[in-house]
XYZ file of C-alpha atoms in Angstrom:
337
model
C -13.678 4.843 25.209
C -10.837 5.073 22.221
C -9.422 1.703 21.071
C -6.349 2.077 18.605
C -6.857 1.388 15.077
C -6.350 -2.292 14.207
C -4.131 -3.219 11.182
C -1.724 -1.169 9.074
C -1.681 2.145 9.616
C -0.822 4.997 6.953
C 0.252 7.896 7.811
C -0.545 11.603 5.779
C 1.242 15.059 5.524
C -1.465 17.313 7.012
C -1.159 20.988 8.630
C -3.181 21.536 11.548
C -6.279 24.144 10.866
C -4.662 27.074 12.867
C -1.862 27.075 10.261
C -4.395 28.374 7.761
C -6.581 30.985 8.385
C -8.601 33.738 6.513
C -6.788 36.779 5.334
C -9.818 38.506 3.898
C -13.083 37.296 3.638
C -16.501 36.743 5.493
C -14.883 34.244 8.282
C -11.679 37.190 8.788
C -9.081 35.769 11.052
C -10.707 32.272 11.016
C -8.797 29.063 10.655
C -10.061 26.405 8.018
C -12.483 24.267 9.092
C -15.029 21.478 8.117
C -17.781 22.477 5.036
C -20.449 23.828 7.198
C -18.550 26.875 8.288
C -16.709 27.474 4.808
C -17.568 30.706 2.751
C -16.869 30.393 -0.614
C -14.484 33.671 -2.057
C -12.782 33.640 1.386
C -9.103 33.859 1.096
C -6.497 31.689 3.264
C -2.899 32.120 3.506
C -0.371 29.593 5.279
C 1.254 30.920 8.229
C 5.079 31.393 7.943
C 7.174 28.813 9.116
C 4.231 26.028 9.418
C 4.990 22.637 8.380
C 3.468 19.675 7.843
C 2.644 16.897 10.381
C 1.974 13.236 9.976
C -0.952 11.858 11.099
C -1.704 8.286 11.068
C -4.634 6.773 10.638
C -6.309 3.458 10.261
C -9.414 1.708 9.532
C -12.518 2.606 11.744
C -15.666 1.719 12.046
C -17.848 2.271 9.224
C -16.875 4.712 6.561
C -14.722 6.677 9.248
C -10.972 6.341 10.463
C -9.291 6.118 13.578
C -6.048 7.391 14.669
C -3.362 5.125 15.226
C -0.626 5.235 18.196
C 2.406 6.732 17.151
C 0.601 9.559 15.364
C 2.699 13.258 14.957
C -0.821 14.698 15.517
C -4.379 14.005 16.769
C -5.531 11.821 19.737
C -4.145 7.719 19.011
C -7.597 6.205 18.960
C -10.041 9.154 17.702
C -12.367 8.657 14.955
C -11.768 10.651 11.847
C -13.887 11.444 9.828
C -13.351 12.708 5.911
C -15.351 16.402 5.413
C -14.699 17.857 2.253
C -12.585 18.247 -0.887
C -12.199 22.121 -1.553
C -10.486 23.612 -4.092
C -8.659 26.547 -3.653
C -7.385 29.074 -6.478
C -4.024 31.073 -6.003
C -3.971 34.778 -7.760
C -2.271 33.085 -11.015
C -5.353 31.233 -11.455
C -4.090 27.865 -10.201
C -6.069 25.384 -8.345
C -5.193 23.341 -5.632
C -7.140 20.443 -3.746
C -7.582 19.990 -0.263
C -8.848 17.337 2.103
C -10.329 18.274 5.495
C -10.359 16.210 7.750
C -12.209 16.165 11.463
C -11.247 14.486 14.698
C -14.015 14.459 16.700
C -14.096 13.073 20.234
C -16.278 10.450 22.472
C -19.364 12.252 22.329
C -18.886 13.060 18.625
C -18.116 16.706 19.093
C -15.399 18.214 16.553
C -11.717 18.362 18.857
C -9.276 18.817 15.664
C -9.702 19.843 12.450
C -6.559 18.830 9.784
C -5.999 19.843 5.927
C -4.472 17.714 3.948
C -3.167 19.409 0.850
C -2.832 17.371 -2.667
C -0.160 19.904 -4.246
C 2.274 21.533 -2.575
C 1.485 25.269 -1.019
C 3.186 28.162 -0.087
C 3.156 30.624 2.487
C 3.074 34.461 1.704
C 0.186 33.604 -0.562
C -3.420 34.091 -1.164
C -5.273 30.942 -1.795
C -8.794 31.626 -2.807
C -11.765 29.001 -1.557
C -13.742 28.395 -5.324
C -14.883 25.141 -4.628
C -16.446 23.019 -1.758
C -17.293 19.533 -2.266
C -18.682 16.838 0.460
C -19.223 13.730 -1.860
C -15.919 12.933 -3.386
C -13.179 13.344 -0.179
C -13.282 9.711 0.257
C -12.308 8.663 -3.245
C -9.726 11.693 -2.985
C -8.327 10.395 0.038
C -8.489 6.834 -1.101
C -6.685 8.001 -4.405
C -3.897 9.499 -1.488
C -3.875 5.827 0.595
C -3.471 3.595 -2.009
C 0.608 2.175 -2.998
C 1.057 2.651 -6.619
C 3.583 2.176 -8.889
C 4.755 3.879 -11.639
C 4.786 3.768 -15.692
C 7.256 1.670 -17.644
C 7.303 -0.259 -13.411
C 8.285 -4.296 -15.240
C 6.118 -6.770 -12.860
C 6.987 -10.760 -12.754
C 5.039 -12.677 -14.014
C 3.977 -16.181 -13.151
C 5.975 -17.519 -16.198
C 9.297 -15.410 -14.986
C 8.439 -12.791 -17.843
C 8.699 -9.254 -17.683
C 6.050 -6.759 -18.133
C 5.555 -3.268 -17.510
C 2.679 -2.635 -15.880
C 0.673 -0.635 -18.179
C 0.697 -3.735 -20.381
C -0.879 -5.688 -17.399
C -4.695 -6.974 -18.248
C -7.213 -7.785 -15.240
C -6.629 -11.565 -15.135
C -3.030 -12.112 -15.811
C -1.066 -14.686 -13.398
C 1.493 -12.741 -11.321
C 4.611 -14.641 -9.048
C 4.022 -13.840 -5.401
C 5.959 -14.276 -2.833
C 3.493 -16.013 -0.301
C 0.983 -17.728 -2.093
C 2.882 -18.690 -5.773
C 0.871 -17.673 -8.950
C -2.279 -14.806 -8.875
C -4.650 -13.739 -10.866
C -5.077 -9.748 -10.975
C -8.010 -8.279 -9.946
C -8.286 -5.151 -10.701
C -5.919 -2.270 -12.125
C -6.255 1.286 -11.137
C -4.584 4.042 -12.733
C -4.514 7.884 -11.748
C -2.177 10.676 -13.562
C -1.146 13.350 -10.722
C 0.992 16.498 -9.726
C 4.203 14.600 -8.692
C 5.003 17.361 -5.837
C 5.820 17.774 -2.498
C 5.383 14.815 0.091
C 3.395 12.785 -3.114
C 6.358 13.267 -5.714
C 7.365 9.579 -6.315
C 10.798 8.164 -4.751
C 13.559 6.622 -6.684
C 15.079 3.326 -5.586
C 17.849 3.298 -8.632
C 19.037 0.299 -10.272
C 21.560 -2.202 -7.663
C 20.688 -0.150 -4.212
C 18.678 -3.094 -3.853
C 19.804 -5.290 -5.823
C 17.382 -4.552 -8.631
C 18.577 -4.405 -12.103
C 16.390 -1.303 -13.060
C 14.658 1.780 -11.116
C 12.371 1.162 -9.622
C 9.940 4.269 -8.997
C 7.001 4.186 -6.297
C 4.388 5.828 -4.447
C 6.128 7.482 -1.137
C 4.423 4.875 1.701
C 5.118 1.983 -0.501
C 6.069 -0.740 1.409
C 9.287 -3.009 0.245
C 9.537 -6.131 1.684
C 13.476 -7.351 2.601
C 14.872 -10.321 4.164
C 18.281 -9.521 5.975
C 20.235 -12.294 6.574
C 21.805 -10.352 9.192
C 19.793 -8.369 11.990
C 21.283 -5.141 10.868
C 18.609 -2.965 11.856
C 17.543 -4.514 15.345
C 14.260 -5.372 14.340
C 14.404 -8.303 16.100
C 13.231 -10.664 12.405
C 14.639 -11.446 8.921
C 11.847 -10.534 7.143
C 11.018 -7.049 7.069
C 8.467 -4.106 5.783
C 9.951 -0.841 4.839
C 8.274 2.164 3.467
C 10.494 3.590 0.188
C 10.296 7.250 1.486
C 12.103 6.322 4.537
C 14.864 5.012 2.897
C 15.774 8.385 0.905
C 19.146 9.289 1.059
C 19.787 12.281 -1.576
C 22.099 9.768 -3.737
C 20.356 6.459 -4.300
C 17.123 6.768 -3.356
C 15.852 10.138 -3.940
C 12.258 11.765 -4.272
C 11.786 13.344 -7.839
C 9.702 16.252 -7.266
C 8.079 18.019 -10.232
C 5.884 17.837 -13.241
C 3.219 14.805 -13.092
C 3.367 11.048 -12.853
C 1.066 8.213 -13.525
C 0.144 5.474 -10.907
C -0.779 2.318 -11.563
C -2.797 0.120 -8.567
C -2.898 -3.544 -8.915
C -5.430 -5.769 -6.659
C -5.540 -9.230 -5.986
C -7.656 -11.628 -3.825
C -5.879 -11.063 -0.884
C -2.447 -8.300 -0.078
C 0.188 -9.535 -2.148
C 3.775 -9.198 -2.290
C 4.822 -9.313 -5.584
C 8.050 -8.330 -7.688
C 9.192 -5.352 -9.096
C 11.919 -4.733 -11.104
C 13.516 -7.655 -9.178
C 12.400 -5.680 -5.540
C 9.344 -7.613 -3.481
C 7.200 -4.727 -3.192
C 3.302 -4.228 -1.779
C -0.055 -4.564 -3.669
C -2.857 -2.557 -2.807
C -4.508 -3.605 1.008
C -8.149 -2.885 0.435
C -10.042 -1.624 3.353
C -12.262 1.384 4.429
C -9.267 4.286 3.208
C -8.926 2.791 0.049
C -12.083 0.950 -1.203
C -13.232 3.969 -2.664
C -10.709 4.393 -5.022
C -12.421 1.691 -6.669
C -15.592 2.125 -9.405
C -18.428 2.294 -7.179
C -20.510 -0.934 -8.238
C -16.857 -2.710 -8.252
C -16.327 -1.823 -4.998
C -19.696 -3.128 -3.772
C -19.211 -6.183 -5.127
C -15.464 -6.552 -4.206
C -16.354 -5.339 -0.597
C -18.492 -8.893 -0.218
C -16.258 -11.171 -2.155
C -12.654 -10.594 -1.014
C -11.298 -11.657 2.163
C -10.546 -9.436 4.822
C -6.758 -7.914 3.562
C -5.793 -6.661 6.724
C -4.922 -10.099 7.892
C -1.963 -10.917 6.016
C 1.138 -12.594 8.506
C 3.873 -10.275 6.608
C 1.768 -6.954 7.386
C 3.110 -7.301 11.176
C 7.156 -6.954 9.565
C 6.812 -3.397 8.990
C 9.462 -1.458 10.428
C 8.951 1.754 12.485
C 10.951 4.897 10.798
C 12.436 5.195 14.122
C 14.310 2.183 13.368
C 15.815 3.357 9.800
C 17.327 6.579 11.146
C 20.661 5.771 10.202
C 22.518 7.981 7.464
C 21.761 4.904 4.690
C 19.449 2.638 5.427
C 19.294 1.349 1.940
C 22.839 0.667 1.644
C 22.917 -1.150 5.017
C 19.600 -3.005 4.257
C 21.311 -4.110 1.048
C 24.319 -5.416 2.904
C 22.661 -7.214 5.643
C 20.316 -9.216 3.053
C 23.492 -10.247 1.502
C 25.575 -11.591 4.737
């Protein structure tokens, strides 16, 4: 019996395993699938004119996920579970990392298998299988889940002050929005290829009402209060995920080079303030407690309440409900009037 994921869901770019399939090699004519059929030296190529899919996932039970209802892909409900990390090397001698993940059905037989690239890949090309590794695809994936933002990013403070966050220390007092002044937890930072569906989107300075740019992890979530129901979401107070607000002018996703994230953890999911914009902390659960350092984890794991709880986690807005040719600029003027 398959019970939709409870709490947030996130959703990933991920090509379905028949889009990638063995062009020479031991497993000829094969698609990709989990570790224990992969050959190392095997060579993949993406098939023309495949695309990627989101699929959306939640916590499960356990270390695993489970599907969530709206989901591009996969069977709402399923259990996921997260394979491998393989590495895969291109003629030029460039690697690329890539998550497999496995659907598997009621009895626990494998039904889908999905690959979720972390850098951008091209069809017409050779991509070489050098590397196959079965302990690290949670912390990969978790690196994926978590909302980040960026270098030079200026956070509130409780005192009104501006920082930017890589001047934050574990301990100082933050404003939130729901529960006043917080302590930071803990502060993660990553430095990675800023291409393709994980190149960082734009919000520039006065599309919503902030002062300065603000630049974010794609599925960040911004929180907005519209004093006018301009969307039809039925509330004020809403949830909306920065990458579907791009609109080519304002908002744009900067694709290219590489970008450093910063994480920042509190006691409970925060909304706190960036560049002047309420914006999402990092919801710890089972896709992104690994990101964590292991013993940190553990003990974090036992001593924060559950995140998934949070009253303003329900305002998130379906992208079905921003397809409108600016949502930023009409977000902007309903919060306004």
């Amino acid at each position: 019996m398959r019970h939709p994921t409870e709490g947030p869901a996130y959703s990933v770019p991920v090509y379905a395993a028949a889009d990638l399939t063995v062009v020479n090699g031991a497993n000829l004519g094969d698609p990709i699938s989990f570790a224990a059929e992969l050959d190392l030296d095997d060579t993949y190529e993406l098939r023309l004119g495949a695309r990627l899919h989101r699929l959306s996932v939640g916590p499960g039970d356990g270390e695993t996920l489970r599907i969530a209802a709206g989901t591009r892909l996969g069977t709402p409900g399923a259990t996921v579970h997260l394979d491998a990390c393989l590495t895969l090397m291109s003629a030029t001698g460039q690697t690329t990392e890539m998550l497999i993940l496995v659907e598997v059905d009621d009895t626990g037989d494998v039904d889908q298998v999905y690959a979720l690239p972390l850098a951008q890949i091209s069809a017409r090309t050779g991509y070489s299988l050098v590397g196959i590794d079965t302990e690290t695809a949670r912390q990969k994936f978790a690196e994926v889940a978590c909302v980040s933002f960026t270098r030079g990013t200026h956070i509130t403070l409780a005192s009104g002050a501006q920082r930017p966050i890589e001047e934050l220390n574990v301990g100082d007092a933050v404003l939130t929005r729901d529960d006043g002044v917080q302590k930071v937890r803990w502060i993660g930072q990553s430095t990675v290829r800023a291409v393709g569906e994980f190149a960082p989107i734009r919000i520039r300075a006065g599309t919503l009402h902030n002062a300065n740019d603000l630049l974010v992890s794609p599925d960040h979530r911004l929180f907005i209060y519209q004093r006018s129901d301009a969307l039809g979401a039925g509330r004020p107070e809403l949830l909306v995920r920065a990458r579907h607000l791009v609109n080519g002018d304002t908002v744009v996703q900067e694709d290219g080079g590489f970008v450093d994230y910063f994480q920042l953890l509190f006691d409970t999911h925060q909304i706190i303030y960036a560049e002047g914009i309420a914006a999402e902390t990092l919801l710890l659960d089972t896709r992104t407690r690994a990101a964590l350092p292991r013993e940190l984890g553990e003990k974090l794991a036992q001593a924060l309440p559950g995140h998934s709880d949070r009253a303003h986690l329900g305002f998130e807005v379906s992208e079905a409900l921003l397809k409108h040719p600016d949502a930023a600029k009409l977000l902007k003027a309903a919060s306004t009037r």
